[in-house]
GROMACS .gro file of C-alpha atoms in nm:
model
  360
    1MET     CA    1  -0.541  -5.800  -9.679
    2SER     CA    2  -0.295  -5.807  -9.393
    3GLY     CA    3  -0.276  -5.548  -9.095
    4SER     CA    4   0.097  -5.428  -9.241
    5GLU     CA    5  -0.089  -5.334  -9.584
    6THR     CA    6  -0.330  -5.109  -9.404
    7GLY     CA    7  -0.078  -4.956  -9.131
    8GLY     CA    8  -0.313  -5.168  -8.854
    9LEU     CA    9  -0.345  -5.475  -8.679
   10SER     CA   10  -0.577  -5.770  -8.756
   11ARG     CA   11  -0.709  -6.017  -8.581
   12ARG     CA   12  -0.531  -6.317  -8.507
   13ASP     CA   13  -0.831  -6.520  -8.671
   14GLU     CA   14  -0.874  -6.287  -8.942
   15SER     CA   15  -1.235  -6.301  -8.873
   16ALA     CA   16  -1.309  -5.929  -8.801
   17ALA     CA   17  -1.499  -5.752  -9.098
   18GLY     CA   18  -1.182  -5.539  -9.228
   19ALA     CA   19  -0.820  -5.546  -9.168
   20ARG     CA   20  -0.799  -5.298  -8.877
   21LEU     CA   21  -0.859  -5.390  -8.550
   22ARG     CA   22  -1.235  -5.254  -8.428
   23VAL     CA   23  -1.243  -5.146  -8.073
   24ALA     CA   24  -1.518  -5.054  -7.827
   25ILE     CA   25  -1.481  -4.861  -7.521
   26VAL     CA   26  -1.679  -4.928  -7.172
   27GLY     CA   27  -1.683  -4.582  -6.959
   28GLY     CA   28  -1.696  -4.209  -7.084
   29GLY     CA   29  -1.467  -4.047  -6.841
   30PHE     CA   30  -1.087  -3.938  -6.847
   31MET     CA   31  -0.968  -4.323  -6.888
   32ALA     CA   32  -1.172  -4.333  -7.181
   33GLU     CA   33  -1.011  -4.050  -7.341
   34VAL     CA   34  -0.633  -4.167  -7.259
   35HIS     CA   35  -0.760  -4.547  -7.389
   36SER     CA   36  -0.913  -4.393  -7.708
   37ARG     CA   37  -0.600  -4.190  -7.823
   38ALA     CA   38  -0.409  -4.485  -7.765
   39ALA     CA   39  -0.606  -4.670  -7.964
   40ARG     CA   40  -0.608  -4.444  -8.251
   41ALA     CA   41  -0.210  -4.408  -8.189
   42ALA     CA   42  -0.215  -4.778  -8.241
   43ARG     CA   43  -0.409  -4.738  -8.574
   44ALA     CA   44  -0.709  -4.932  -8.434
   45GLU     CA   45  -1.069  -4.824  -8.549
   46LEU     CA   46  -1.254  -4.690  -8.279
   47ALA     CA   47  -1.576  -4.839  -8.319
   48GLY     CA   48  -1.804  -4.749  -8.055
   49ILE     CA   49  -1.853  -4.637  -7.703
   50VAL     CA   50  -2.096  -4.694  -7.414
   51SER     CA   51  -2.126  -4.540  -7.095
   52SER     CA   52  -2.386  -4.521  -6.779
   53SER     CA   53  -2.687  -4.419  -7.001
   54PRO     CA   54  -2.758  -4.372  -7.394
   55GLU     CA   55  -2.734  -3.987  -7.312
   56ARG     CA   56  -2.389  -4.004  -7.206
   57SER     CA   57  -2.313  -4.283  -7.409
   58ALA     CA   58  -2.410  -4.016  -7.696
   59ALA     CA   59  -2.207  -3.724  -7.537
   60ALA     CA   60  -1.919  -3.961  -7.508
   61ALA     CA   61  -1.933  -4.032  -7.841
   62ASP     CA   62  -1.909  -3.701  -7.930
   63ARG     CA   63  -1.648  -3.556  -7.741
   64LEU     CA   64  -1.410  -3.841  -7.829
   65GLY     CA   65  -1.517  -3.818  -8.188
   66ILE     CA   66  -1.645  -4.209  -8.230
   67GLY     CA   67  -1.855  -4.323  -8.454
   68ARG     CA   68  -2.137  -4.488  -8.262
   69ALA     CA   69  -2.266  -4.450  -7.929
   70TYR     CA   70  -2.404  -4.829  -7.828
   71GLY     CA   71  -2.733  -4.834  -7.588
   72SER     CA   72  -2.572  -5.082  -7.343
   73LEU     CA   73  -2.263  -5.305  -7.314
   74ASP     CA   74  -2.469  -5.595  -7.433
   75GLU     CA   75  -2.518  -5.440  -7.792
   76VAL     CA   76  -2.153  -5.412  -7.739
   77LEU     CA   77  -2.081  -5.768  -7.707
   78ALA     CA   78  -2.339  -5.863  -7.964
   79ASP     CA   79  -2.167  -5.701  -8.219
   80ASP     CA   80  -1.929  -5.942  -8.397
   81THR     CA   81  -1.729  -5.693  -8.574
   82ILE     CA   82  -1.574  -5.563  -8.253
   83ASP     CA   83  -1.227  -5.733  -8.168
   84VAL     CA   84  -1.123  -5.580  -7.822
   85VAL     CA   85  -1.308  -5.411  -7.568
   86HIS     CA   86  -1.163  -5.159  -7.313
   87VAL     CA   87  -1.300  -5.158  -6.989
   88THR     CA   88  -1.270  -4.826  -6.811
   89THR     CA   89  -1.550  -4.818  -6.576
   90PRO     CA   90  -1.567  -4.762  -6.167
   91ASN     CA   91  -1.392  -5.030  -6.006
   92ALA     CA   92  -1.670  -5.233  -5.887
   93LEU     CA   93  -1.774  -5.271  -6.219
   94HIS     CA   94  -1.489  -5.415  -6.383
   95ALA     CA   95  -1.470  -5.779  -6.317
   96SER     CA   96  -1.828  -5.830  -6.415
   97GLN     CA   97  -1.790  -5.641  -6.707
   98ALA     CA   98  -1.437  -5.812  -6.780
   99ALA     CA   99  -1.571  -6.143  -6.749
  100ALA     CA  100  -1.884  -6.047  -6.981
  101VAL     CA  101  -1.621  -5.939  -7.262
  102LEU     CA  102  -1.405  -6.273  -7.242
  103ALA     CA  103  -1.738  -6.516  -7.236
  104SER     CA  104  -1.863  -6.323  -7.580
  105GLY     CA  105  -1.503  -6.449  -7.729
  106LYS     CA  106  -1.327  -6.092  -7.744
  107ASP     CA  107  -1.030  -5.981  -7.615
  108VAL     CA  108  -1.015  -5.703  -7.306
  109VAL     CA  109  -0.793  -5.453  -7.179
  110CYS     CA  110  -0.960  -5.434  -6.812
  111GLU     CA  111  -0.836  -5.072  -6.572
  112LYS     CA  112  -0.650  -5.172  -6.269
  113PRO     CA  113  -0.749  -5.259  -6.029
  114LEU     CA  114  -0.899  -5.594  -6.201
  115ALA     CA  115  -1.130  -5.667  -5.938
  116THR     CA  116  -1.169  -5.555  -5.580
  117THR     CA  117  -1.170  -5.905  -5.441
  118ILE     CA  118  -0.916  -6.198  -5.474
  119ALA     CA  119  -1.201  -6.462  -5.571
  120ASP     CA  120  -1.341  -6.242  -5.864
  121ALA     CA  121  -0.947  -6.174  -5.955
  122GLU     CA  122  -0.865  -6.512  -5.985
  123ALA     CA  123  -1.212  -6.594  -6.189
  124LEU     CA  124  -1.098  -6.372  -6.436
  125VAL     CA  125  -0.754  -6.503  -6.503
  126ALA     CA  126  -0.908  -6.861  -6.531
  127ALA     CA  127  -1.148  -6.688  -6.785
  128ALA     CA  128  -0.878  -6.516  -6.984
  129ALA     CA  129  -0.740  -6.852  -7.112
  130GLY     CA  130  -0.694  -6.856  -7.473
  131ARG     CA  131  -0.789  -6.472  -7.518
  132THR     CA  132  -0.584  -6.162  -7.501
  133ALA     CA  133  -0.669  -6.015  -7.137
  134THR     CA  134  -0.422  -5.698  -7.037
  135VAL     CA  135  -0.431  -5.448  -6.731
  136PRO     CA  136  -0.291  -5.109  -6.791
  137PHE     CA  137  -0.001  -5.103  -6.556
  138VAL     CA  138   0.167  -4.873  -6.793
  139TYR     CA  139   0.461  -4.705  -6.596
  140ARG     CA  140   0.603  -5.012  -6.700
  141PHE     CA  141   0.646  -4.854  -7.034
  142HIS     CA  142   0.830  -4.566  -6.993
  143PRO     CA  143   1.172  -4.613  -7.176
  144LEU     CA  144   1.390  -4.583  -6.873
  145VAL     CA  145   1.198  -4.808  -6.611
  146ARG     CA  146   1.282  -5.066  -6.895
  147GLU     CA  147   1.673  -4.959  -6.881
  148ALA     CA  148   1.598  -4.981  -6.472
  149ARG     CA  149   1.474  -5.324  -6.519
  150ALA     CA  150   1.776  -5.443  -6.790
  151ARG     CA  151   2.034  -5.324  -6.523
  152PHE     CA  152   1.879  -5.554  -6.249
  153ALA     CA  153   1.819  -5.886  -6.509
  154SER     CA  154   2.177  -5.826  -6.656
  155GLY     CA  155   2.351  -5.847  -6.313
  156ALA     CA  156   2.506  -5.531  -6.330
  157ALA     CA  157   2.309  -5.317  -6.050
  158GLY     CA  158   2.406  -5.696  -5.846
  159GLN     CA  159   2.153  -5.832  -5.545
  160VAL     CA  160   1.836  -5.603  -5.465
  161LEU     CA  161   1.897  -5.486  -5.120
  162THR     CA  162   1.647  -5.233  -5.044
  163VAL     CA  163   1.358  -5.062  -5.189
  164ASN     CA  164   1.256  -4.693  -5.097
  165ALA     CA  165   0.945  -4.611  -5.312
  166SER     CA  166   0.647  -4.353  -5.298
  167TYR     CA  167   0.313  -4.265  -5.492
  168LEU     CA  168   0.205  -3.953  -5.361
  169GLN     CA  169  -0.077  -3.722  -5.518
  170ASP     CA  170  -0.263  -3.421  -5.366
  171TRP     CA  171  -0.634  -3.399  -5.538
  172LEU     CA  172  -0.831  -3.542  -5.225
  173LEU     CA  173  -0.655  -3.339  -5.013
  174ALA     CA  174  -0.905  -3.104  -4.880
  175SER     CA  175  -1.234  -3.207  -4.689
  176GLY     CA  176  -1.443  -3.067  -4.993
  177ASP     CA  177  -1.254  -3.261  -5.247
  178ASP     CA  178  -1.460  -3.585  -5.371
  179ASN     CA  179  -1.495  -3.827  -5.623
  180TRP     CA  180  -1.657  -4.163  -5.654
  181ARG     CA  181  -1.347  -4.369  -5.555
  182VAL     CA  182  -1.418  -4.254  -5.194
  183ASP     CA  183  -1.724  -4.466  -5.195
  184SER     CA  184  -1.643  -4.852  -5.101
  185GLU     CA  185  -1.938  -4.941  -5.309
  186GLN     CA  186  -1.827  -4.825  -5.645
  187GLY     CA  187  -1.449  -4.814  -5.574
  188GLY     CA  188  -1.410  -5.128  -5.322
  189ARG     CA  189  -1.295  -5.179  -4.989
  190SER     CA  190  -0.919  -4.980  -5.070
  191ARG     CA  191  -0.874  -4.661  -5.260
  192ALA     CA  192  -0.528  -4.510  -5.214
  193PHE     CA  193  -0.347  -4.830  -5.224
  194ALA     CA  194  -0.576  -5.017  -5.467
  195ASP     CA  195  -0.552  -4.727  -5.718
  196ILE     CA  196  -0.218  -4.576  -5.715
  197GLY     CA  197  -0.018  -4.852  -5.478
  198SER     CA  198  -0.113  -5.102  -5.713
  199HIS     CA  199   0.122  -4.937  -5.984
  200LEU     CA  200   0.385  -4.859  -5.711
  201VAL     CA  201   0.396  -5.247  -5.618
  202ASP     CA  202   0.391  -5.342  -5.993
  203LEU     CA  203   0.685  -5.119  -6.096
  204VAL     CA  204   0.892  -5.266  -5.775
  205GLU     CA  205   0.876  -5.629  -5.861
  206PHE     CA  206   0.872  -5.529  -6.220
  207VAL     CA  207   1.210  -5.341  -6.208
  208SER     CA  208   1.396  -5.559  -5.963
  209GLY     CA  209   1.263  -5.902  -6.092
  210ASP     CA  210   1.174  -5.975  -5.690
  211ARG     CA  211   0.821  -6.062  -5.551
  212VAL     CA  212   0.684  -5.905  -5.234
  213ALA     CA  213   0.627  -6.192  -4.988
  214ARG     CA  214   0.562  -6.049  -4.685
  215LEU     CA  215   0.443  -5.722  -4.545
  216SER     CA  216   0.293  -5.502  -4.257
  217ALA     CA  217   0.073  -5.203  -4.324
  218LYS     CA  218  -0.070  -4.888  -4.165
  219LYS     CA  219  -0.316  -4.722  -4.339
  220ARG     CA  220  -0.527  -4.386  -4.243
  221THR     CA  221  -0.807  -4.223  -4.372
  222VAL     CA  222  -0.801  -3.827  -4.306
  223PHE     CA  223  -1.148  -3.742  -4.407
  224ALA     CA  224  -1.444  -3.940  -4.308
  225GLU     CA  225  -1.678  -3.674  -4.442
  226ARG     CA  226  -1.664  -3.491  -4.790
  227SER     CA  227  -1.877  -3.299  -4.992
  228THR     CA  228  -2.113  -3.558  -5.131
  229HIS     CA  229  -2.000  -3.892  -4.941
  230GLY     CA  230  -2.018  -3.978  -4.560
  231GLY     CA  231  -1.917  -4.263  -4.369
  232ILE     CA  232  -1.598  -4.293  -4.582
  233THR     CA  233  -1.362  -4.615  -4.481
  234THR     CA  234  -1.141  -4.622  -4.775
  235GLU     CA  235  -0.810  -4.476  -4.716
  236ASP     CA  236  -0.644  -4.168  -4.788
  237ALA     CA  237  -0.293  -4.282  -4.729
  238ALA     CA  238  -0.104  -4.594  -4.636
  239ALA     CA  239   0.256  -4.723  -4.509
  240VAL     CA  240   0.379  -5.053  -4.573
  241VAL     CA  241   0.707  -5.239  -4.480
  242ILE     CA  242   0.756  -5.520  -4.724
  243GLU     CA  243   1.012  -5.839  -4.757
  244THR     CA  244   1.059  -5.959  -5.136
  245GLU     CA  245   1.145  -6.297  -5.166
  246SER     CA  246   1.532  -6.262  -5.203
  247GLY     CA  247   1.534  -6.104  -4.887
  248ALA     CA  248   1.532  -5.746  -4.960
  249ILE     CA  249   1.357  -5.492  -4.730
  250GLY     CA  250   1.173  -5.190  -4.794
  251THR     CA  251   0.943  -4.917  -4.754
  252LEU     CA  252   0.620  -4.834  -4.968
  253LEU     CA  253   0.414  -4.480  -4.899
  254VAL     CA  254   0.087  -4.411  -5.104
  255SER     CA  255  -0.116  -4.079  -5.049
  256GLN     CA  256  -0.361  -3.898  -5.248
  257VAL     CA  257  -0.325  -3.591  -4.937
  258ALA     CA  258   0.062  -3.514  -5.023
  259PRO     CA  259   0.017  -3.149  -5.122
  260GLY     CA  260   0.198  -3.014  -5.385
  261ARG     CA  261   0.266  -3.393  -5.514
  262LYS     CA  262   0.075  -3.442  -5.827
  263ASN     CA  263   0.110  -3.764  -5.951
  264ARG     CA  264   0.470  -3.829  -5.837
  265LEU     CA  265   0.569  -4.205  -5.860
  266TRP     CA  266   0.939  -4.260  -5.714
  267LEU     CA  267   1.106  -4.554  -5.694
  268GLU     CA  268   1.473  -4.621  -5.564
  269ILE     CA  269   1.617  -4.977  -5.572
  270ALA     CA  270   1.931  -5.036  -5.416
  271GLY     CA  271   2.123  -5.316  -5.543
  272SER     CA  272   2.475  -5.450  -5.411
  273ALA     CA  273   2.666  -5.283  -5.717
  274GLU     CA  274   2.457  -4.984  -5.784
  275SER     CA  275   2.094  -4.841  -5.702
  276VAL     CA  276   1.859  -4.688  -5.967
  277ALA     CA  277   1.595  -4.409  -5.908
  278PHE     CA  278   1.332  -4.336  -6.112
  279ASP     CA  279   1.082  -4.026  -6.109
  280GLN     CA  280   0.760  -4.057  -6.315
  281GLU     CA  281   0.703  -3.660  -6.312
  282GLN     CA  282   1.071  -3.656  -6.405
  283PRO     CA  283   1.069  -3.919  -6.674
  284GLU     CA  284   1.345  -3.850  -6.906
  285THR     CA  285   1.624  -3.933  -6.675
  286LEU     CA  286   1.759  -4.215  -6.481
  287TRP     CA  287   1.967  -4.204  -6.210
  288VAL     CA  288   2.191  -4.464  -6.122
  289GLY     CA  289   2.437  -4.462  -5.803
  290ARG     CA  290   2.744  -4.622  -5.702
  291ARG     CA  291   2.983  -4.539  -5.444
  292SER     CA  292   3.233  -4.390  -5.713
  293GLY     CA  293   3.095  -4.259  -6.036
  294SER     CA  294   2.741  -4.198  -6.000
  295LEU     CA  295   2.578  -4.144  -6.339
  296LEU     CA  296   2.242  -3.994  -6.469
  297ILE     CA  297   2.091  -4.132  -6.801
  298PRO     CA  298   1.900  -3.959  -7.014
  299ARG     CA  299   1.634  -4.108  -7.273
  300ASP     CA  300   1.871  -4.151  -7.554
  301ALA     CA  301   1.794  -4.475  -7.765
  302ASP     CA  302   2.194  -4.491  -7.822
  303GLN     CA  303   2.266  -4.517  -7.446
  304LEU     CA  304   1.978  -4.741  -7.334
  305SER     CA  305   1.936  -5.164  -7.358
  306ALA     CA  306   1.728  -5.232  -7.659
  307ASP     CA  307   1.425  -5.307  -7.465
  308ALA     CA  308   1.423  -4.923  -7.332
  309ALA     CA  309   1.494  -4.806  -7.676
  310ARG     CA  310   1.245  -4.955  -7.875
  311LEU     CA  311   1.007  -4.784  -7.662
  312CYS     CA  312   1.168  -4.414  -7.745
  313VAL     CA  313   0.933  -4.286  -8.007
  314VAL     CA  314   1.096  -3.959  -8.039
  315PRO     CA  315   1.455  -3.786  -8.036
  316SER     CA  316   1.625  -3.756  -7.725
  317GLY     CA  317   1.567  -3.388  -7.585
  318HIS     CA  318   1.151  -3.419  -7.707
  319PRO     CA  319   1.017  -3.519  -7.372
  320GLN     CA  320   0.793  -3.795  -7.359
  321GLY     CA  321   0.523  -3.884  -7.060
  322TYR     CA  322   0.209  -4.068  -6.952
  323GLN     CA  323   0.044  -4.070  -7.247
  324ASP     CA  324   0.328  -4.218  -7.468
  325ALA     CA  325   0.373  -4.521  -7.199
  326PHE     CA  326   0.011  -4.596  -7.229
  327ASN     CA  327   0.030  -4.588  -7.586
  328ALA     CA  328   0.306  -4.860  -7.619
  329PHE     CA  329   0.074  -5.099  -7.350
  330VAL     CA  330  -0.217  -5.064  -7.574
  331ALA     CA  331   0.013  -5.106  -7.891
  332ASP     CA  332   0.174  -5.425  -7.725
  333SER     CA  333  -0.172  -5.538  -7.614
  334TYR     CA  334  -0.308  -5.541  -7.952
  335ALA     CA  335   0.029  -5.711  -8.118
  336ALA     CA  336  -0.097  -5.989  -7.886
  337VAL     CA  337  -0.444  -5.955  -8.004
  338ALA     CA  338  -0.329  -6.002  -8.346
  339GLY     CA  339  -0.121  -6.302  -8.237
  340ARG     CA  340   0.228  -6.140  -8.289
  341PRO     CA  341   0.439  -6.142  -7.930
  342PRO     CA  342   0.533  -5.779  -7.875
  343THR     CA  343   0.920  -5.675  -7.883
  344ALA     CA  344   0.898  -5.638  -7.534
  345CYS     CA  345   0.743  -5.982  -7.471
  346ARG     CA  346   1.032  -6.145  -7.662
  347ALA     CA  347   1.312  -5.962  -7.530
  348SER     CA  348   1.201  -5.976  -7.141
  349ARG     CA  349   0.876  -6.151  -7.110
  350THR     CA  350   0.735  -5.848  -6.978
  351ALA     CA  351   0.468  -5.675  -7.177
  352CYS     CA  352   0.136  -5.890  -7.226
  353ALA     CA  353   0.053  -6.274  -7.255
  354PRO     CA  354  -0.176  -6.398  -7.535
  355SER     CA  355  -0.366  -6.486  -7.232
  356GLY     CA  356  -0.420  -6.339  -6.881
  357SER     CA  357  -0.255  -5.953  -6.771
  358PRO     CA  358   0.080  -5.850  -6.810
  359THR     CA  359   0.287  -6.027  -6.595
  360PRO     CA  360   0.592  -5.899  -6.402
   0.00000   0.00000   0.00000
């Protein structure tokens, strides 16, 4: 029986216990909730979850409606019926847990940052050979981000000249605001830039098709003491001047202490023929700037490139957002697990690859 006959995808080797992909989640926090919704939308079977203790695993399974609470990651990896493992734990655990998943022969979806050191990240890329291993750079999956990319890929926007981009939040604005991410032991040496700046750099390179080649950066830690953490060295904000491989120049600003900004990822790239600007908090329109006759393009499949149109899952005028983008990312990841190149991979080599993480 094929996955299409049951409404879900089966493994490429058809060795799973059933036709639908069976998925387990590692971690029980906010990102586990997001991943679980996306897995359900992709018609996978949420087979189990494991958190930091058996008690937390049971609580997460009950909260998210997942059938089994595993006692440990080892139990997950020993379960031969599990096809894909989603790693949604604190940053410092990503590399070791993703490596263990790959060593067990299972495919993995690992939250970013993929690792807290370059050596660990390179080791994971090597370990992913022959498997599907993806990282949720999900802002790529907004339809109008794909439209922006298509305009540069087709030559309509011309040569990349300048980049002006920022990712601003305010959830750590006050000294009393605290989270495990401020602790370098759990989150890694970089916080704001690793956490959200990674998305910003990915989107710049993804849309422009141009890699960052050189940079100069300055970071700032506003609060060395918070309510439950002291001696904080991870940054609250960072400013970066970049130059791309083609010679374009630009600026990136990342902050988690910007009052009033909740999740404002904003990108404007100027080409020699037109500029494109995308605001993640207003994802239903794309601004295309021209010397004469600028445009505001709506998220309407009839007006978009094929790669953008296929991500429009509801009619124009019915807003899509972050969870829809995440759902599309997970659906493409599962398609790769099943040995079916996602539409985006075929159309623009962008979504995910049979081995390694998504590549720009």
